[in-house]
CSV table of C-alpha atoms and ligand atoms in Angstrom, one decimal:
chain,number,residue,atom,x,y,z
A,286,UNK,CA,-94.1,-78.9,28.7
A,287,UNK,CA,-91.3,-78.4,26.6
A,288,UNK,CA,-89.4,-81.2,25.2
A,289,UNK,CA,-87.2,-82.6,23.1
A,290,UNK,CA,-89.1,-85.9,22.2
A,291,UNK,CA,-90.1,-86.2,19.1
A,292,UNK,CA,-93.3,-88.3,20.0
A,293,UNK,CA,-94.2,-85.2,22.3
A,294,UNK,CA,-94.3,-83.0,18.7
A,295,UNK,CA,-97.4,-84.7,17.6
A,296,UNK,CA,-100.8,-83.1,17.4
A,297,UNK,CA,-103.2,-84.6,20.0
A,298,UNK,CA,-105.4,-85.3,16.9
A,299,UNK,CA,-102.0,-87.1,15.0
A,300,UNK,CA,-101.7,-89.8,18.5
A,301,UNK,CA,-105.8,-90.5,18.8
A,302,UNK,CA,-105.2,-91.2,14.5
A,303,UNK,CA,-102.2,-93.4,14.8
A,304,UNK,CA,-103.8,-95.7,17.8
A,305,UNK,CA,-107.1,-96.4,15.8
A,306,UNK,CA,-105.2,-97.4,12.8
A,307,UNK,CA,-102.8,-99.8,14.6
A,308,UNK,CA,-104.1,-100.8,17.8
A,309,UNK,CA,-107.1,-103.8,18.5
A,310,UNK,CA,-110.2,-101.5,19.5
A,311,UNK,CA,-110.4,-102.7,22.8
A,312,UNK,CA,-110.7,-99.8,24.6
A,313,UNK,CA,-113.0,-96.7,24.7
A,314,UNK,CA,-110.7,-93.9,25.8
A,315,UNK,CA,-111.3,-90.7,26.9
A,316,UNK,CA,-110.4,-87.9,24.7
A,317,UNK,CA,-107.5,-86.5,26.7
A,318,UNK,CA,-104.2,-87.1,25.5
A,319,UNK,CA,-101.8,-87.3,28.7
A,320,UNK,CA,-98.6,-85.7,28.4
A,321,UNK,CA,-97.4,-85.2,32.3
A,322,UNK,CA,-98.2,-85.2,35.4
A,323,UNK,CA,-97.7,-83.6,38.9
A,324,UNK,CA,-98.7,-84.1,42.4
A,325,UNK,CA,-102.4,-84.9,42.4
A,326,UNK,CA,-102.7,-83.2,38.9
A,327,UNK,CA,-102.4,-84.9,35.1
A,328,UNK,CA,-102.3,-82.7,32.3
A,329,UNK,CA,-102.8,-83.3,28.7
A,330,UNK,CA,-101.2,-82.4,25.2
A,331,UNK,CA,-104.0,-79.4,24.6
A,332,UNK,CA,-102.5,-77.7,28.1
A,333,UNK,CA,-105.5,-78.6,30.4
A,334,UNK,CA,-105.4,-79.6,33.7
A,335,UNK,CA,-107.5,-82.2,35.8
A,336,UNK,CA,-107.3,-82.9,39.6
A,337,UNK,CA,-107.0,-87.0,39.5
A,338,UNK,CA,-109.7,-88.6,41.5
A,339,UNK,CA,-108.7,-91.4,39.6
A,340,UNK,CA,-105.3,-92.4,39.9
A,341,UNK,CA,-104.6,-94.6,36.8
A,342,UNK,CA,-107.3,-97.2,38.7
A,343,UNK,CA,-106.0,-96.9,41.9
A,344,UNK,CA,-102.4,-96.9,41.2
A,345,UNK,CA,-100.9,-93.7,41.4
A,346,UNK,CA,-101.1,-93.7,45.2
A,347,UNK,CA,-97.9,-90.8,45.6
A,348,UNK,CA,-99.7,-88.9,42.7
A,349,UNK,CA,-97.1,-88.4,39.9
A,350,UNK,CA,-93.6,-87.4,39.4
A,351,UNK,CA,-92.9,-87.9,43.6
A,352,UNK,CA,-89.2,-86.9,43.6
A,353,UNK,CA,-88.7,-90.0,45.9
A,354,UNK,CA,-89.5,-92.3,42.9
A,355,UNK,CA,-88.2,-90.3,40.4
A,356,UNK,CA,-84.9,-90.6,42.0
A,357,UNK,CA,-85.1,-94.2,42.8
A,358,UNK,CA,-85.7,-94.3,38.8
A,359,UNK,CA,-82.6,-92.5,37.4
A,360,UNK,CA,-80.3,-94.5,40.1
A,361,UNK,CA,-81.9,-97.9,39.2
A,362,UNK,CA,-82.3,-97.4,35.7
A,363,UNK,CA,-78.4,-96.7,35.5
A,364,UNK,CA,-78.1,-99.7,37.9
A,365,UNK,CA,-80.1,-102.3,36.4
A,366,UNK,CA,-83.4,-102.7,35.7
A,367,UNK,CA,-84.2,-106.3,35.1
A,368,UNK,CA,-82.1,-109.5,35.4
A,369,UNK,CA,-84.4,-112.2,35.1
A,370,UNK,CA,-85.2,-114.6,37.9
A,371,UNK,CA,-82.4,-116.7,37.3
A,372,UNK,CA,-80.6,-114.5,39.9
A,373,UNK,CA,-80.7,-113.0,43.3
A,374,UNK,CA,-80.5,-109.4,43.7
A,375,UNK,CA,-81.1,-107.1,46.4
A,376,UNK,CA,-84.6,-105.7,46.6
A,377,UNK,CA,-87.3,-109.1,45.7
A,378,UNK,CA,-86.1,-110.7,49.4
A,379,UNK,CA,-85.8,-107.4,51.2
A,380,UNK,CA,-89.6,-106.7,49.7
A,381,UNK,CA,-90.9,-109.8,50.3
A,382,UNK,CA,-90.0,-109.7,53.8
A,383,UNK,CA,-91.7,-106.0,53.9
A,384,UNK,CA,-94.9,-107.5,52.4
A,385,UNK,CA,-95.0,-110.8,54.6
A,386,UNK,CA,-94.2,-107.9,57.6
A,387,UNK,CA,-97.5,-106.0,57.1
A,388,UNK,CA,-99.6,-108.9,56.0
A,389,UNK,CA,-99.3,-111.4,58.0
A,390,UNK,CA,-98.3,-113.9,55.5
A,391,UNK,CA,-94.9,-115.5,55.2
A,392,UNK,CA,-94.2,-116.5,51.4
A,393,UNK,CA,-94.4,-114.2,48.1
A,394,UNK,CA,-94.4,-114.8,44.5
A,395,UNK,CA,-93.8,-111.6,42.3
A,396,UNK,CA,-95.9,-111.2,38.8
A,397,UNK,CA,-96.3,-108.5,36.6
A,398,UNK,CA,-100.1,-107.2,37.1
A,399,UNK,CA,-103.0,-107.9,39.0
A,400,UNK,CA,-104.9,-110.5,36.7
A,401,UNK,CA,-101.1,-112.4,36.9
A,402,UNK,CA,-101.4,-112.5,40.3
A,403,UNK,CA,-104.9,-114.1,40.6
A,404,UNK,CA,-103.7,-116.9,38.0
A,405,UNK,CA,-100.8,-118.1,40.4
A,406,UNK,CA,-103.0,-118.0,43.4
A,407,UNK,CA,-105.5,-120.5,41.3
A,408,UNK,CA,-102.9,-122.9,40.6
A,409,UNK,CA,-101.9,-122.5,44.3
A,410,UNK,CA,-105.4,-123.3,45.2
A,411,UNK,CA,-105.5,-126.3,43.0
A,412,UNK,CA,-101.7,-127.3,43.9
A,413,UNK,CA,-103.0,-127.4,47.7
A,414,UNK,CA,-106.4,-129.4,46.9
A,415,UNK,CA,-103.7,-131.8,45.2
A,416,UNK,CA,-101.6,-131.9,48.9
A,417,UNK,CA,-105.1,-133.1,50.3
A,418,UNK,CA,-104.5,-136.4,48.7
A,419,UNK,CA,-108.0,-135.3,46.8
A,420,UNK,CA,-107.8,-134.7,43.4
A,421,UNK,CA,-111.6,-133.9,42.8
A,422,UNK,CA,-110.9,-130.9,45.3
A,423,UNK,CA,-110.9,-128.4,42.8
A,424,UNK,CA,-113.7,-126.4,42.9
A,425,UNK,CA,-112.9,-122.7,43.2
A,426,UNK,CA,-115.7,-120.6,44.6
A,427,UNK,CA,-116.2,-117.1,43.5
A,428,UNK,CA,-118.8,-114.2,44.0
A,429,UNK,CA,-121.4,-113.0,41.8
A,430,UNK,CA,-120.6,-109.5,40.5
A,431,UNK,CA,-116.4,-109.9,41.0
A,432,UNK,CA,-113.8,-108.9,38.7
A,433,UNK,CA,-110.8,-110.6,39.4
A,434,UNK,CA,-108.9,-110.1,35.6
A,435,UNK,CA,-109.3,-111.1,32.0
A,436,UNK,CA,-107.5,-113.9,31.8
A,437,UNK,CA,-108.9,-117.5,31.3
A,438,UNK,CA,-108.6,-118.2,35.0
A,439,UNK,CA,-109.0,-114.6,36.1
A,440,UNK,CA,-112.0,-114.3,33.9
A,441,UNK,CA,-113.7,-117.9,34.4
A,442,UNK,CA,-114.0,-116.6,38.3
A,443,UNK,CA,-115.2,-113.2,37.2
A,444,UNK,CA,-118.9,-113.8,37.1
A,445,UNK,CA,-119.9,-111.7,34.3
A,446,UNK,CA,-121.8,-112.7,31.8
A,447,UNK,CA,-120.4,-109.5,29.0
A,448,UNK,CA,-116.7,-110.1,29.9
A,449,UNK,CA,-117.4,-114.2,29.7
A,450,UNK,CA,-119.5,-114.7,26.8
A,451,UNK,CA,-117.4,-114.5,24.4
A,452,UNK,CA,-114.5,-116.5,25.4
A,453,UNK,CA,-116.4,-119.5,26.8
A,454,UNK,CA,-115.3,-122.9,27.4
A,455,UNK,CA,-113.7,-121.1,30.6
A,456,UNK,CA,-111.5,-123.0,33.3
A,457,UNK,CA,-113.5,-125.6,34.9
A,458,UNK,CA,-114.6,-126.4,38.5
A,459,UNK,CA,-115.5,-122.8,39.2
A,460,UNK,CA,-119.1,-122.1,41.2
A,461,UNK,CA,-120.9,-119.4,42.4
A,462,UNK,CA,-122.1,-117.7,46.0
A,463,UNK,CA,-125.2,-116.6,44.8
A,464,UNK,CA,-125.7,-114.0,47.8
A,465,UNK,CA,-123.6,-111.8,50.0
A,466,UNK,CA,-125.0,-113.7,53.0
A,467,UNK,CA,-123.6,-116.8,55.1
A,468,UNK,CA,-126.3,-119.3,54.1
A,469,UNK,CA,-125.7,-118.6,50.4
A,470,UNK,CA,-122.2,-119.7,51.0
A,471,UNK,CA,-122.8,-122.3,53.3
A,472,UNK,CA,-124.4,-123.6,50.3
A,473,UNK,CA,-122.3,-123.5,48.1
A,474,UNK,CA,-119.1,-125.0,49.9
A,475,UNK,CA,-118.4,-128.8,49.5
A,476,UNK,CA,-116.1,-130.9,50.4
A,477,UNK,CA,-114.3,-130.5,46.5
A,478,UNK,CA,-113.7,-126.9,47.2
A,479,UNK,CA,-110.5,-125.9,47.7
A,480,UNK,CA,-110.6,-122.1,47.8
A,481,UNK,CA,-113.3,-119.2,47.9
A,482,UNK,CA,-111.8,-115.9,46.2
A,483,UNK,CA,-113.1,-113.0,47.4
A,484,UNK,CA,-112.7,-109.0,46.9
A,485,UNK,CA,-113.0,-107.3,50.6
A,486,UNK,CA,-114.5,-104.3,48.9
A,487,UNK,CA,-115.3,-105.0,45.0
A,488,UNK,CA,-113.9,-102.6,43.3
A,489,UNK,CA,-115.6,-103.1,39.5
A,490,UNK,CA,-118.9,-104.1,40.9
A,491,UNK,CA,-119.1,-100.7,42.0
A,492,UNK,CA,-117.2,-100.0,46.0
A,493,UNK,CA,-119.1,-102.7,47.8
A,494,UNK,CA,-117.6,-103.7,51.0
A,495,UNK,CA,-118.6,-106.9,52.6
A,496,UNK,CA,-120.4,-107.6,55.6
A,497,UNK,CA,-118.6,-108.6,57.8
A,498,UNK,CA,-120.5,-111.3,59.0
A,499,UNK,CA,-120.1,-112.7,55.5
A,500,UNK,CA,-115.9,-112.7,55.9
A,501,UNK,CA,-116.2,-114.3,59.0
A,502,UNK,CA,-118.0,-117.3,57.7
A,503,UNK,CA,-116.4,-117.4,55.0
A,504,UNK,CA,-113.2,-117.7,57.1
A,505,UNK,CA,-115.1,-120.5,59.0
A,506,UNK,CA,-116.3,-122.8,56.1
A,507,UNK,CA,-112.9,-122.3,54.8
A,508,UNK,CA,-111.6,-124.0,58.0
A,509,UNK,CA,-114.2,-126.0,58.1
A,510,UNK,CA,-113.5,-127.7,54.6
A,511,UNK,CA,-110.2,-127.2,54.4
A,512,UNK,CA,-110.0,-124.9,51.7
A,513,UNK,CA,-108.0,-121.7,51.5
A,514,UNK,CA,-109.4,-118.0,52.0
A,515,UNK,CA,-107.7,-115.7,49.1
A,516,UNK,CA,-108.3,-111.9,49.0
A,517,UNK,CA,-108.4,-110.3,46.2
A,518,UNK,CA,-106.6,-106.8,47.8
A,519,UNK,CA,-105.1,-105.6,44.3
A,520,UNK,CA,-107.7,-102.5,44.0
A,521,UNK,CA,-108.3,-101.8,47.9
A,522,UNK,CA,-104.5,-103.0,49.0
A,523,UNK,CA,-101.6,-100.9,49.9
A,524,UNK,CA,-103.1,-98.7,51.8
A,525,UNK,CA,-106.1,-97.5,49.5
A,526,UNK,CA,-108.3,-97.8,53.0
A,527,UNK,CA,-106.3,-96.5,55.9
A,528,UNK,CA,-104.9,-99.8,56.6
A,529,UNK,CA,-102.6,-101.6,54.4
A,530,UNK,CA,-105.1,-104.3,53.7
A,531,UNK,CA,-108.9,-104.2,53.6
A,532,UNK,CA,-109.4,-107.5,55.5
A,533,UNK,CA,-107.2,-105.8,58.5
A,534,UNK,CA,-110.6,-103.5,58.7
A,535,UNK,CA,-112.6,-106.8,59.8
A,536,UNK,CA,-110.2,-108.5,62.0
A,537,UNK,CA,-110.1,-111.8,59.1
A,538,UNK,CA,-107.4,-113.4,58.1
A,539,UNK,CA,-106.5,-114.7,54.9
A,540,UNK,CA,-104.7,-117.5,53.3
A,541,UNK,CA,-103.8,-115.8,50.6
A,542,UNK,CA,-103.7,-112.4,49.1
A,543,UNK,CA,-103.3,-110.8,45.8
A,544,UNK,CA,-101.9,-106.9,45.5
A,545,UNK,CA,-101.0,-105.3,42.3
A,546,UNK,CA,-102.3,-102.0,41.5
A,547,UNK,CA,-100.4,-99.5,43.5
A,548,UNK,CA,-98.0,-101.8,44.8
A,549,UNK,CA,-95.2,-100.1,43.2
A,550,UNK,CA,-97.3,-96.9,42.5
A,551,UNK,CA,-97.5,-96.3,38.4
A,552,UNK,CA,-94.7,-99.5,37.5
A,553,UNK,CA,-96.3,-103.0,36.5
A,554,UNK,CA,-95.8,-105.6,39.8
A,555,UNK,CA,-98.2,-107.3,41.5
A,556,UNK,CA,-97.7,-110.4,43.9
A,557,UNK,CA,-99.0,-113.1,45.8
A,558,UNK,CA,-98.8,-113.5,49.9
A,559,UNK,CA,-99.4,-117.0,51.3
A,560,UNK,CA,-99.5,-118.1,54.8
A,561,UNK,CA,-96.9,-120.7,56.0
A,562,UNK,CA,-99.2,-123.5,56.1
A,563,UNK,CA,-99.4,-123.1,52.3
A,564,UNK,CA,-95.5,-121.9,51.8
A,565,UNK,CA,-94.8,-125.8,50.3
A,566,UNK,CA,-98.3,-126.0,47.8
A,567,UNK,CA,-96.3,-125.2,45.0
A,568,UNK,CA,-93.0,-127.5,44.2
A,569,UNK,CA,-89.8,-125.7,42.6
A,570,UNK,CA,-90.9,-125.4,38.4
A,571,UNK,CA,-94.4,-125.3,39.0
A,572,UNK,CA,-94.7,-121.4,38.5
A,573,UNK,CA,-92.3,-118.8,37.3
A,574,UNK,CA,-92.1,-115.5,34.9
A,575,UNK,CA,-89.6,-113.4,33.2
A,576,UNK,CA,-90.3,-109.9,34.6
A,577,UNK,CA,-92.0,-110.4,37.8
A,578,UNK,CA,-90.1,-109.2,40.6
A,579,UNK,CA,-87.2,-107.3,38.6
A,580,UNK,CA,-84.9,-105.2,40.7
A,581,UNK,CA,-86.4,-101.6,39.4
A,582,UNK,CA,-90.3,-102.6,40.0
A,583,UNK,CA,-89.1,-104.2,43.5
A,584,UNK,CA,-86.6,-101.0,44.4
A,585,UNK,CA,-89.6,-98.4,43.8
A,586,UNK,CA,-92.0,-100.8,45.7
A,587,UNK,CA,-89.6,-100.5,48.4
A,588,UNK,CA,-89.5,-96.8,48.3
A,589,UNK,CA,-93.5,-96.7,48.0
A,590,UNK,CA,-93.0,-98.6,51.7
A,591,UNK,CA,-91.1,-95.6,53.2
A,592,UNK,CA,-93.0,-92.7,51.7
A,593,UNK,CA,-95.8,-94.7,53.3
A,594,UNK,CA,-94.1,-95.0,56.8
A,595,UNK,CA,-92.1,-92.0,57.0
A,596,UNK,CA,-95.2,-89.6,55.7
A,597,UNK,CA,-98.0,-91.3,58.0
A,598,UNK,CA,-100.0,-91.6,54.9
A,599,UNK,CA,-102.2,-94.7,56.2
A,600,UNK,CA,-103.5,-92.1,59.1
A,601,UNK,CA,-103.8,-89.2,56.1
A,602,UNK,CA,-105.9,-91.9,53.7
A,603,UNK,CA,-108.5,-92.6,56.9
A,604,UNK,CA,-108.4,-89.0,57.9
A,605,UNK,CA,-109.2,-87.6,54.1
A,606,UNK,CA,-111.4,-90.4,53.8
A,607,UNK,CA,-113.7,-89.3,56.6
A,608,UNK,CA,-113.4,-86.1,55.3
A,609,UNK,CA,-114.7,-86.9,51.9
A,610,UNK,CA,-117.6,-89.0,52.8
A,611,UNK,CA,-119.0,-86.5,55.4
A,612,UNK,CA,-118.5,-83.6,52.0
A,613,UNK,CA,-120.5,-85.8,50.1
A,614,UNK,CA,-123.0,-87.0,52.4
A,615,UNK,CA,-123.3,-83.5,52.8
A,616,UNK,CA,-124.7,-83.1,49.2
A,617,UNK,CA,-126.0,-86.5,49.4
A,618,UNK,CA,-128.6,-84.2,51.7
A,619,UNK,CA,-129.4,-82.0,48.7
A,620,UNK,CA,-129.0,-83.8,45.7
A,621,UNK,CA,-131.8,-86.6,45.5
A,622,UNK,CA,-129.5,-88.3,43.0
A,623,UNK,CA,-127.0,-89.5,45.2
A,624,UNK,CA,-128.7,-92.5,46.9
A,625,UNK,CA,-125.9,-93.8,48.7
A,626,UNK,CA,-121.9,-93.2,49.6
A,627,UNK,CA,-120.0,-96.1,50.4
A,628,UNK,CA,-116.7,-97.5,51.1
A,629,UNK,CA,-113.3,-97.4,53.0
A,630,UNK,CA,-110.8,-94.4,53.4
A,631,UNK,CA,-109.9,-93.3,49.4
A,632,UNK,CA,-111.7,-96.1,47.7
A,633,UNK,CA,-115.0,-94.6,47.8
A,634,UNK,CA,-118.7,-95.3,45.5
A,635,UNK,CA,-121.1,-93.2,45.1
A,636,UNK,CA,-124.5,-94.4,43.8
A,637,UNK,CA,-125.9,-91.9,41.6
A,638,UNK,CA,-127.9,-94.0,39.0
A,639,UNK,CA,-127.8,-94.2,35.1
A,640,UNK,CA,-126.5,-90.7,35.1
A,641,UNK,CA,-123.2,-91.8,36.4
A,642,UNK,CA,-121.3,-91.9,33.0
A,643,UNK,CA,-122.5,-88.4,32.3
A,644,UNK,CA,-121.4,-87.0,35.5
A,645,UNK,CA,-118.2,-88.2,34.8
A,646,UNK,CA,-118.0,-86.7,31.5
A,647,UNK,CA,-119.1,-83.3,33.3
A,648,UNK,CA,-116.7,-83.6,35.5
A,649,UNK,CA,-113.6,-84.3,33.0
A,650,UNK,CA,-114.9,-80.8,31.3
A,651,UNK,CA,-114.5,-78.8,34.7
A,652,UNK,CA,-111.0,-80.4,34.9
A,653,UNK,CA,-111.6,-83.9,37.5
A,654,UNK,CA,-110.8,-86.9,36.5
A,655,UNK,CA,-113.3,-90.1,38.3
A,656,UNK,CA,-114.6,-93.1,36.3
A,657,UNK,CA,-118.0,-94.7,36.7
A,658,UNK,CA,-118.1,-98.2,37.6
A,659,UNK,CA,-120.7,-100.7,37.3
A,660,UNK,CA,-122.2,-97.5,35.0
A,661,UNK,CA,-124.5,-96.5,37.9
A,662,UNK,CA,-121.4,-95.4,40.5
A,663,UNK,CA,-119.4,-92.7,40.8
A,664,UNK,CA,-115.9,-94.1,42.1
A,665,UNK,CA,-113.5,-92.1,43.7
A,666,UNK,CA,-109.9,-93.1,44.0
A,667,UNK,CA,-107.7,-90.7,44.7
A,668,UNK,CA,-103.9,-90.6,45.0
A,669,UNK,CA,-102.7,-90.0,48.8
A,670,UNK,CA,-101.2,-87.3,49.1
A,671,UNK,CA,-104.4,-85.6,47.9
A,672,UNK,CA,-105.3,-82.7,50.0
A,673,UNK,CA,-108.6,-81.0,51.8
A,674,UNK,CA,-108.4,-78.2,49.5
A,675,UNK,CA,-108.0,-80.5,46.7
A,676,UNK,CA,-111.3,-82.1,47.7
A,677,UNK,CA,-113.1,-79.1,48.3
A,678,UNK,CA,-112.4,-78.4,44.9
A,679,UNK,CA,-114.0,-81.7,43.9
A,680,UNK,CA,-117.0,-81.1,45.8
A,681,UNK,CA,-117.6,-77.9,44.5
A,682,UNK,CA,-117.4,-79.4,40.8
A,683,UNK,CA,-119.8,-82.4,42.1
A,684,UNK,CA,-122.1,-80.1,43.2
A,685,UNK,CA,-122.7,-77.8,40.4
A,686,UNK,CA,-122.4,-80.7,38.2
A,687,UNK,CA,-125.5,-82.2,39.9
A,688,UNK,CA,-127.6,-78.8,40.4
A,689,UNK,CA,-127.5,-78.9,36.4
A,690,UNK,CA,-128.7,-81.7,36.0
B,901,PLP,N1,-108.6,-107.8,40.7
B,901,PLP,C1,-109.2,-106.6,41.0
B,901,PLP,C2,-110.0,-106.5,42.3
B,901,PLP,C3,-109.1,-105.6,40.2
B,901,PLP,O1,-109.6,-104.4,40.5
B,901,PLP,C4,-108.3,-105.7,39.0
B,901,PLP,C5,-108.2,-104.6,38.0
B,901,PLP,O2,-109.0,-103.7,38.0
B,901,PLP,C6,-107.8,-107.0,38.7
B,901,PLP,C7,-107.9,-108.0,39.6
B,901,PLP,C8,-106.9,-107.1,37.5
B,901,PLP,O3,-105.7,-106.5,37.6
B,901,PLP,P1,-104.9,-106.0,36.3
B,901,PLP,O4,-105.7,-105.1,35.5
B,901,PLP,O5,-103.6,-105.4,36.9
B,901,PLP,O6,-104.5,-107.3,35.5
């Protein structure tokens, strides 16, 4: 791509040098250095070109550079892109309302990324244990093999011993459903919990959807003990499923949500939705941040909406969806490797064993980008506007990847 930036000049091997010398090794990237992208394609300094079954991690939803954003951009960017939330302006309200519209909800708080958004709906649950009058209800139940974040709240509810470790003491009051069934968390619900966190389909832990026996009693014991039901919907939210929320898939309602991800499609904002009968939990000072909710993250979030809308892409995500699955339940009947294909829409798992990091690294050499999560899955997560040819193409990698195995 030509270009006048002088950061674009550098030699891939120049930018891979000047991150290890200055940056905290905390990631293990892959070689690729990005330089653009377009449509459901990413391409990197070298000139190669890889069909994203990724999408930054579920964010890129519109794939990248959609004119429709892009525009939104340039005007906002000239208009103004932050203000603080000090003021008004006119996109958090009009988004909020959008948000509380297709949710079900009826109260938002704006942060800045996912893990941001699970902290605020802990203090919530805490700050509405405190409403009960009870102020040893608050106990925070969480699932066994969850990631909800790295941050000392996000991370003392993520219930894995390689990301905790290191960083214990952790919050405290936090226990565990030791089982995806409803005795296990009939168990483990007491009168001191106030809220069970839940992802609908965990995302890290490899595309596992919930029974939905399992959501329904947990939207039971919640009632029952008078503790709130938060969904964590920042990797399968925003229509990653075919409907705008996973939990819309098993009829259960929340009392609070969490979206991040591709909420505004490739810019930092996540938020929190919270049903009325929590809208007064928090009291005016108790929470706040500088960025969250700034008129440029809110504007594109908005125009992520109408693309949605307008384009039918909820329809298109169930309809490719289908269409993936049934292509690789297809191999699935030839390649004794993949033991099993699961999930919702475009957020889809594929169990394939120890092999699944070098499948992945196959795949980045024949130009498709997918990760492995949980090392032994395969997961898919492609932007929305991907199309059947597009997958074909992935397939058709897939498969020769697996017949040399
Ligand atoms: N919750 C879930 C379900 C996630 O998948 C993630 C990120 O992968 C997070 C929380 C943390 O979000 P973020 O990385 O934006 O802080």
């Amino acid at each position: 791509m030509a270009d006048s930036d002088p950061y674009m000049q550098r030699t891939a091997q120049e930018i891979r040098a000047l991150e290890d010398a200055y940056l905290f090794p905390t990631y293990s990237r892959y070689d690729a250095v990005i330089s653009h992208g377009s449509g459901a394609y990413l391409y990197d300094l070298e000139g190669r070109r890889y069909l994203d079954f990724l999408a930054g991690i579920a964010v890129n939803s519109l794939g990248y550079a959609h004119p429709r954003l892009v525009r939104v951009l340039e005007q906002q960017g000239r208009r103004v892109m932050h203000c603080s939330n000090l003021f008004y302006h006119p996109y958090q309200g009009a988004l909020a309302q959008r948000l509380a519209g297709i949710s079900g909800m009826s109260r938002v708080f704006f942060t800045n990324s996912g893990t941001e958004a699970i902290e605020g709906a802990l203090k919530i649950a805490r700050a509405f244990g405190r409403q009960a009058q009870r102020p040893d209800k608050s106990v925070i139940l969480s699932l066994k093999n969850a990631f909800h974040g790295r941050t000392f709240g996000a991370l003392s509810i993520t219930a894995q011993e390689k990301y905790q470790a290191p960083f214990r003491p952790l919050v405290p009051d936090v226990a565990w459903v030791e089982a995806l069934t409803a005795d296990a968390l009939e168990r483990a619900f007491s009168d001191r919990t106030c809220a069970l966190v839940l992802e609908p389909i965990q995302g890290e832990g490899g595309i596992i959807p919930l029974p939905g026996e399992f959501l329904r009693a947990a939207r039971q014991l919640c009632d029952e003990y008078d503790a709130l039901l938060v969904m964590d919907e920042i990797q399968s939210g925003m229509g990653r499923t075919g409907r705008y929320f996973a939990y819309q898939h098993y009829g259960v309602q929340p009392d609070l949500v969490t979206v991040a991800k591709s909420l505004a499609a490739g810019y930092p904002l996540g938020a929190i939705l919270g049903a009325s009968r929590i809208a007064s939990a928090l009291k005016p000072g108790e929470h706040g941040t500088t960025f969250g909710g700034g008129p440029l993250a809110c504007r594109l979030a908005l125009e992520v909406l109408d693309v949605i809308e307008e384009e039918g892409l909820l329809d298109r995500v169930s309809k490719l969806g289908d269409y993936l699955t049934a292509g690789l339940g297809e191999l699935a009947s030839r390649h004794a490797t993949i033991r099993e294909v699961r999930g919702l829409g475009l957020m889809v798992g594929v169990e394939i064993g120890p092999a699944a990091p070098d499948i992945v690294a196959a795949l980045r050499r024949r130009g498709i980008l997918a990760n492995a999560a949980h090392d032994t899955v395969l997961r898919l997560l492609p932007p929305f506007i991907i199309t059947e040819e597009q997958i074909d193409e992935f397939l058709a990698a897939l498969d020769a990847v697996l017949a040399e195995l």
